[in-house]
Coordinates of C-alpha atoms and ligand atoms in Angstrom, one line a residue:
X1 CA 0.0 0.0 0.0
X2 CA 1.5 3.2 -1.2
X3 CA 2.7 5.7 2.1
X4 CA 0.4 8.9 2.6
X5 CA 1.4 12.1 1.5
X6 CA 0.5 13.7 4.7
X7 CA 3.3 16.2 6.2
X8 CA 5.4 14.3 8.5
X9 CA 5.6 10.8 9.8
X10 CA 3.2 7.7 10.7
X11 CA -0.1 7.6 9.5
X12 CA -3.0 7.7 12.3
X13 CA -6.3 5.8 12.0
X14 CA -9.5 6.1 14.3
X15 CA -12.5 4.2 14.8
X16 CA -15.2 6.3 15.8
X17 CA -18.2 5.0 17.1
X18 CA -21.2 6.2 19.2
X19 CA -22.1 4.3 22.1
X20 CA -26.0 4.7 21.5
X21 CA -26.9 1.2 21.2
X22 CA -25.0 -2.3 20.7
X23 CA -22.8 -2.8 17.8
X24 CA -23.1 -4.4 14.8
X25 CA -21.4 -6.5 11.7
X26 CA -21.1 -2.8 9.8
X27 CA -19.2 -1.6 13.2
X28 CA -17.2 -4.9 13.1
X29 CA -16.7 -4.3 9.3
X30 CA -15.7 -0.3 9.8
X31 CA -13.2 -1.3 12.8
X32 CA -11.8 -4.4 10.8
X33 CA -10.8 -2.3 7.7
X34 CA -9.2 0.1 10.1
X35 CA -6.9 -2.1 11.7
X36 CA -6.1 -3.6 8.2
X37 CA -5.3 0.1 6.9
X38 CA -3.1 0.8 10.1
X39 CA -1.6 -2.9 10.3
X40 CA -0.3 -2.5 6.3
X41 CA 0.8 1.3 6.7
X42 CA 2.2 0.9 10.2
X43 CA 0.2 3.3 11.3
X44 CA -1.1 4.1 14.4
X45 CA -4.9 2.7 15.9
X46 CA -7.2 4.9 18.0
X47 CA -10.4 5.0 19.5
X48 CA -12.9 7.8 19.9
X49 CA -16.0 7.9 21.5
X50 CA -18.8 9.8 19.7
X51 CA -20.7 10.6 23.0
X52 CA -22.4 14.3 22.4
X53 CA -25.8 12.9 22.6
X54 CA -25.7 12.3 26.6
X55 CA -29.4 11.4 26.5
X56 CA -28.5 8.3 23.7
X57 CA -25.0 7.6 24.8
X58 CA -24.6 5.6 28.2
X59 CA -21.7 4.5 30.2
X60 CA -23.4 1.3 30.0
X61 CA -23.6 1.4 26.3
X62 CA -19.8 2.1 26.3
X63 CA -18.3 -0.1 28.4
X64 CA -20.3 -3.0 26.0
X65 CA -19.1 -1.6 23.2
X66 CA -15.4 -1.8 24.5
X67 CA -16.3 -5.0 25.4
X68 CA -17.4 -5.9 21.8
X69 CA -14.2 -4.6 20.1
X70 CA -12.0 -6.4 22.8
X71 CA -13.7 -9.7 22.0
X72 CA -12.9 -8.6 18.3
X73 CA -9.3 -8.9 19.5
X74 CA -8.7 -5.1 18.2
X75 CA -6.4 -3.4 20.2
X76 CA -5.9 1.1 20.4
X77 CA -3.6 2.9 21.5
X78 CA -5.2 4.1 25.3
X79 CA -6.9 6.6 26.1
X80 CA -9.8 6.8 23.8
X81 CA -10.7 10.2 23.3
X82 CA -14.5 10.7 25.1
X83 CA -16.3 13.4 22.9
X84 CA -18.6 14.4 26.0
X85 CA -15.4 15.5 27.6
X86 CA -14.5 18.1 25.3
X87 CA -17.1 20.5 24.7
X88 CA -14.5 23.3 24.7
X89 CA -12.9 22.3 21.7
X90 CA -16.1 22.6 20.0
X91 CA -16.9 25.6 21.4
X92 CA -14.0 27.2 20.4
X93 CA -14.2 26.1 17.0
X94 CA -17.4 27.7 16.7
X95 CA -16.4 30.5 17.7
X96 CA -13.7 31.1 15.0
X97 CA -16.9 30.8 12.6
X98 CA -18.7 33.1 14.3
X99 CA -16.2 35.2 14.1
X100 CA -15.9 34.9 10.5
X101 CA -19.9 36.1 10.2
X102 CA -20.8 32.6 9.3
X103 CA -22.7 31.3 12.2
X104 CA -26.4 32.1 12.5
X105 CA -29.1 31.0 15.4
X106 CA -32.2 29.7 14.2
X107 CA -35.2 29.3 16.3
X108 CA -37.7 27.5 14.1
X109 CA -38.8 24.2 15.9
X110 CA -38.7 21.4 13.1
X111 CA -42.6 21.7 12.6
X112 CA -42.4 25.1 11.4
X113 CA -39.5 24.1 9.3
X114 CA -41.6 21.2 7.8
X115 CA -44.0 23.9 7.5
X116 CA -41.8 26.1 5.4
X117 CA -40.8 23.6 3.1
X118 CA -44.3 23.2 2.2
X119 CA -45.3 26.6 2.1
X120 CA -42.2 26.5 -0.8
X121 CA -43.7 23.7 -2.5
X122 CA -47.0 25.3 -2.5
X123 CA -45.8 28.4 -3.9
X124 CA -43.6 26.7 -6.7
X125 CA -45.8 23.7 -7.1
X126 CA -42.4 21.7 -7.1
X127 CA -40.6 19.4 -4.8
X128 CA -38.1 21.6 -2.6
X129 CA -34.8 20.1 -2.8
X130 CA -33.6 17.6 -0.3
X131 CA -29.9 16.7 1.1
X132 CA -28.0 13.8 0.6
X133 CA -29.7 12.2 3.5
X134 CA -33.3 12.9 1.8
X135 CA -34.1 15.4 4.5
X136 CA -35.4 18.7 3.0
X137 CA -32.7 21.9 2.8
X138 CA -33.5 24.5 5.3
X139 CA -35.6 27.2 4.0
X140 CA -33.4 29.9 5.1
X141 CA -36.4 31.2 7.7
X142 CA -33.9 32.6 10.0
X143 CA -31.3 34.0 8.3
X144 CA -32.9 37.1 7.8
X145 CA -33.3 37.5 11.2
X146 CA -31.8 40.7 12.1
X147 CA -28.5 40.3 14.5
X148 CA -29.8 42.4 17.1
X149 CA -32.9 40.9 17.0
X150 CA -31.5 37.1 17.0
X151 CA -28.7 38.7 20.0
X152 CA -31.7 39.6 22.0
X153 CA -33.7 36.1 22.0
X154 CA -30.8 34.2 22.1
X155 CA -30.1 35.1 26.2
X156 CA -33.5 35.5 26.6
X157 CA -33.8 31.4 26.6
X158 CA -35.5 30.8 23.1
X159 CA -34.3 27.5 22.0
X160 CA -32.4 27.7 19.0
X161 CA -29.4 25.5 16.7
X162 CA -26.8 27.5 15.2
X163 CA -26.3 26.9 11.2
X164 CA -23.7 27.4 9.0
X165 CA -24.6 30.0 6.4
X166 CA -23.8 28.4 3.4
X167 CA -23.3 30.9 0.8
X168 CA -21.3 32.6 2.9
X169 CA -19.1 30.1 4.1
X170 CA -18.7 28.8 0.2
X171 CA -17.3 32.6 -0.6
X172 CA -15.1 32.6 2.9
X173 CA -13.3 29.1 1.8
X174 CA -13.1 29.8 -1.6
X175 CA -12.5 27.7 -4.7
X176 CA -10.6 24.3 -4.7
X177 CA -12.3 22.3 -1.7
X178 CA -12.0 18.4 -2.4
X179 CA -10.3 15.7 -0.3
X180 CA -8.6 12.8 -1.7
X181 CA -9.6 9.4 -1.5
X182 CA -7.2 6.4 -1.0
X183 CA -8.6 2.9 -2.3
X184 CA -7.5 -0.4 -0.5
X185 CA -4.2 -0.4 -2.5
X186 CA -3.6 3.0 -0.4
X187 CA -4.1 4.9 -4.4
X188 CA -5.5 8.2 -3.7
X189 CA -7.7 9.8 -6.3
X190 CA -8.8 13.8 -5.6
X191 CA -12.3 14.0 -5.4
X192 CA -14.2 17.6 -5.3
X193 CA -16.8 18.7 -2.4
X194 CA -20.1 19.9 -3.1
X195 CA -21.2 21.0 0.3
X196 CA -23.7 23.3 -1.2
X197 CA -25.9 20.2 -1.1
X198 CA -26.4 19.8 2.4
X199 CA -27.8 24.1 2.9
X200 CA -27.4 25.7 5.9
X201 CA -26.4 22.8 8.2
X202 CA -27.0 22.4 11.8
X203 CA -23.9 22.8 13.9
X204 CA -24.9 23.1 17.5
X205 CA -28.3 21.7 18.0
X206 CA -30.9 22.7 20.4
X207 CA -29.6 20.3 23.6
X208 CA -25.9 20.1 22.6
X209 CA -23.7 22.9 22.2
X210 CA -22.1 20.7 19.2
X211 CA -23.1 18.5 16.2
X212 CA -21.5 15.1 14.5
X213 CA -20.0 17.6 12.1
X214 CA -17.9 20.0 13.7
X215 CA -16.9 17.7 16.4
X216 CA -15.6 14.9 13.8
X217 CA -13.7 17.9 12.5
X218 CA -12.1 19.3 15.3
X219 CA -11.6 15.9 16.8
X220 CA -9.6 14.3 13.8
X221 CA -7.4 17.3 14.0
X222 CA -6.5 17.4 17.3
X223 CA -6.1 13.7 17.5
X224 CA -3.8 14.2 14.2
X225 CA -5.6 11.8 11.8
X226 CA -4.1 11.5 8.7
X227 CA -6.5 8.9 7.7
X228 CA -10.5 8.1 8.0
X229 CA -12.0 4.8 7.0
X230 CA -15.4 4.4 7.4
X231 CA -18.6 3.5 5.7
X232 CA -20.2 5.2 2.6
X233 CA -22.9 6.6 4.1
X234 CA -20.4 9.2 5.3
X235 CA -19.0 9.8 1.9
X236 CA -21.7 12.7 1.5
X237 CA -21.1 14.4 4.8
X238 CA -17.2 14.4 3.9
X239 CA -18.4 17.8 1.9
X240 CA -19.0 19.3 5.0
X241 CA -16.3 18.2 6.6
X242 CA -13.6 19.4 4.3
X243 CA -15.3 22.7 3.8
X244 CA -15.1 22.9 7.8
X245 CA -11.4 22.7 7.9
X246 CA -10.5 24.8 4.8
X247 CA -12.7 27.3 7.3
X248 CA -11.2 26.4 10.6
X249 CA -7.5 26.2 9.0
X250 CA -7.1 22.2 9.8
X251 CA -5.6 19.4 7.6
X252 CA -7.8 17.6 5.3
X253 CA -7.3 14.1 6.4
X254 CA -7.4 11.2 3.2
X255 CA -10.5 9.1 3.0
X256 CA -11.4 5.6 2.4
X257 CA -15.4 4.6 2.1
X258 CA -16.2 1.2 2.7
X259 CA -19.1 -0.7 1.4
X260 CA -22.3 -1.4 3.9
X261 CA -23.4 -4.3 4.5
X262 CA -27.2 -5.0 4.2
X263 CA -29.4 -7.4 5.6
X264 CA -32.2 -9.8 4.1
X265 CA -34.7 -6.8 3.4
X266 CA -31.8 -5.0 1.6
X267 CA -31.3 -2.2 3.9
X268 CA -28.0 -1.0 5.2
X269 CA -27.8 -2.3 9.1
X270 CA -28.4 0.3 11.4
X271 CA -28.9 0.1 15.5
X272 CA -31.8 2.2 15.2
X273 CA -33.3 -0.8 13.1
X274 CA -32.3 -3.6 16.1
X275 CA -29.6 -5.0 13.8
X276 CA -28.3 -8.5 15.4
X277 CA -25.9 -7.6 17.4
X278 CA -21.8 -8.2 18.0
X279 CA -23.5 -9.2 21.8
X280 CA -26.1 -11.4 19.9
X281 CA -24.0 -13.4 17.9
X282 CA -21.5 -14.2 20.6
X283 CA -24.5 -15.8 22.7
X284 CA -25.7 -17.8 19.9
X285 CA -21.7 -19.4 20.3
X286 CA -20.1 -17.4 16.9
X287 CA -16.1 -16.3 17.5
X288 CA -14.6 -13.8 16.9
X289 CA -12.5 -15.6 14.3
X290 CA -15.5 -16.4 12.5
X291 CA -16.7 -13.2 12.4
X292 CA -13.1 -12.0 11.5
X293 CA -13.8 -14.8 8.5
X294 CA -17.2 -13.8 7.5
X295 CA -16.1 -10.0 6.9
X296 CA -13.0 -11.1 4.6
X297 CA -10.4 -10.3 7.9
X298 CA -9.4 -13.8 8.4
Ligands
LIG1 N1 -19.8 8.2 15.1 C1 -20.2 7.9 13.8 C2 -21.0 6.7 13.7 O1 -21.0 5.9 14.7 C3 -19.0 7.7 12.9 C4 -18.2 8.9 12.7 C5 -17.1 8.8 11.6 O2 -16.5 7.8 11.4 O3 -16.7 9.9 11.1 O4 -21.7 6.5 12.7

């Protein structure tokens, strides 16, 4: 596998998952492929907990994850890296956008966002556009919010997200925003971001002074990945992500997408869908080894 182009010494790899329910083959699959990237560029293997959502995310839920990857027989360098513990960093970050004019509070509850989008529709008689993910692009209700009007209901308690202006953040990076792409021979291949596609994303949400987006970001930087492996349903959110550090001045780590694995009905396994579980399997008697065998790791 050809050696990264990143600045200076080893490549780092991180597995990245939210303790928010059991893990699954695809977190088996994601993990595998990582220590296979790190094991064939000598690269180093770390662990970081996705933990924002303190409501969804459980000590519980954690420690049986670990559990799960242990039985895998993966092994990271210590201390995984606990998102809940860093708010700061996120905090910080956003306040570099902020200062840059790009940050925006938005108090519409999601019904009267759902309720905009169809006021569009009705008025155009066609189908607003959606995001990668199929969820409808914000209208734009509340950027025309005055500033001194969104500073004033801001303290006053109103719940709001904060959002990325898009159009402004697109003119702030400027032209050229792409990250590269490395296949399982380690090739890389440049591939251009079109964030514009996702609208004015969510970057603190209503209950957590952070989202999946800017945290990823500011994580993999400060951790010093050079490298993140993980499945495609995260190719399209990679836009965001590189147009968040050509904002936030942070290396562009390389990519690698790998495929999902489905189940009978077709769909992509998902915890939110009760996937059989890592725990599950190991009850019904299945090794690790076998499960290293099934996913091609053997
Ligand atoms: N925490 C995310 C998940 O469990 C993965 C984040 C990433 O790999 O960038 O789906």
């Amino acid at each position: 596998m050809a050696s990264s182009s990143f600045p200076s010494g080893q490549p780092v790899f991180r597995f990245a998952p939210s303790p928010n329910g059991r893990l699954h083959l695809g977190h088996a699959l994601s993990a595998l492929t990582n220590e296979r990237f790190a094991a064939r560029m000598k690269g180093r293997l770390l662990l970081r907990i996705e933990d924002i959502d303190r409501e969804r995310c459980t000590p519980v839920l954690e420690q049986a994850m670990r559990a799960d990857l242990d039985w895998l027989g993966i092994v990271f360098e210590p201390e995984p890296r606990r998102q809940s513990e860093h708010f700061a960093d996120y905090g910080a970050a956003l306040s570099v956008l902020q200062g840059q004019g790009l940050i925006y509070p938005c108090f519409c509850s999601r019904q009267q966002v759902r309720a905009a989008v169809a006021a569009q529709e009705g008025a155009c008689g066609c189908s607003w556009p959606a995001d990668p993910d199929g969820a409808p692009l914000y209208t734009g209700t509340c950027r025309a919010v005055e500033p001194t009007e969104a500073q004033a209901r801001q303290p006053a308690g109103e719940a709001h997200v904060l959002r990325l202006d898009m159009t402004r953040a697109i003119a702030a990076a400027g032209d050229g925003i792409g990250y590269d792409v490395i296949d399982e021979a380690g090739e890389a291949l440049r591939v251009k971001a079109r964030p514009t596609r996702w609208g004015d994303v969510v970057l603190a949400r209503r209950d957590i002074p952070t989202s999946y987006h800017l945290s990823v970001v500011v994580d993999d930087a400060l951790q010093g990945v050079t490298h993140v492996v993980r499945g495609r349903d995260l190719e399209a959110a990679t836009d965001i992500h590189a147009l968040l550090q050509r904002l936030l001045g942070l290396p562009t780590p390389f990519y690698h997408f790998h495929e999902l694995l489905i189940d009978e009905s077709g769909r992509k396994l998902a915890k939110s869908r009760q996937s059989e579980s890592l725990a599950d399997l190991r009850a019904q008697g299945v090794t690790a080894a076998a499960i290293r065998e099934k996913l091609g790791f053997a």
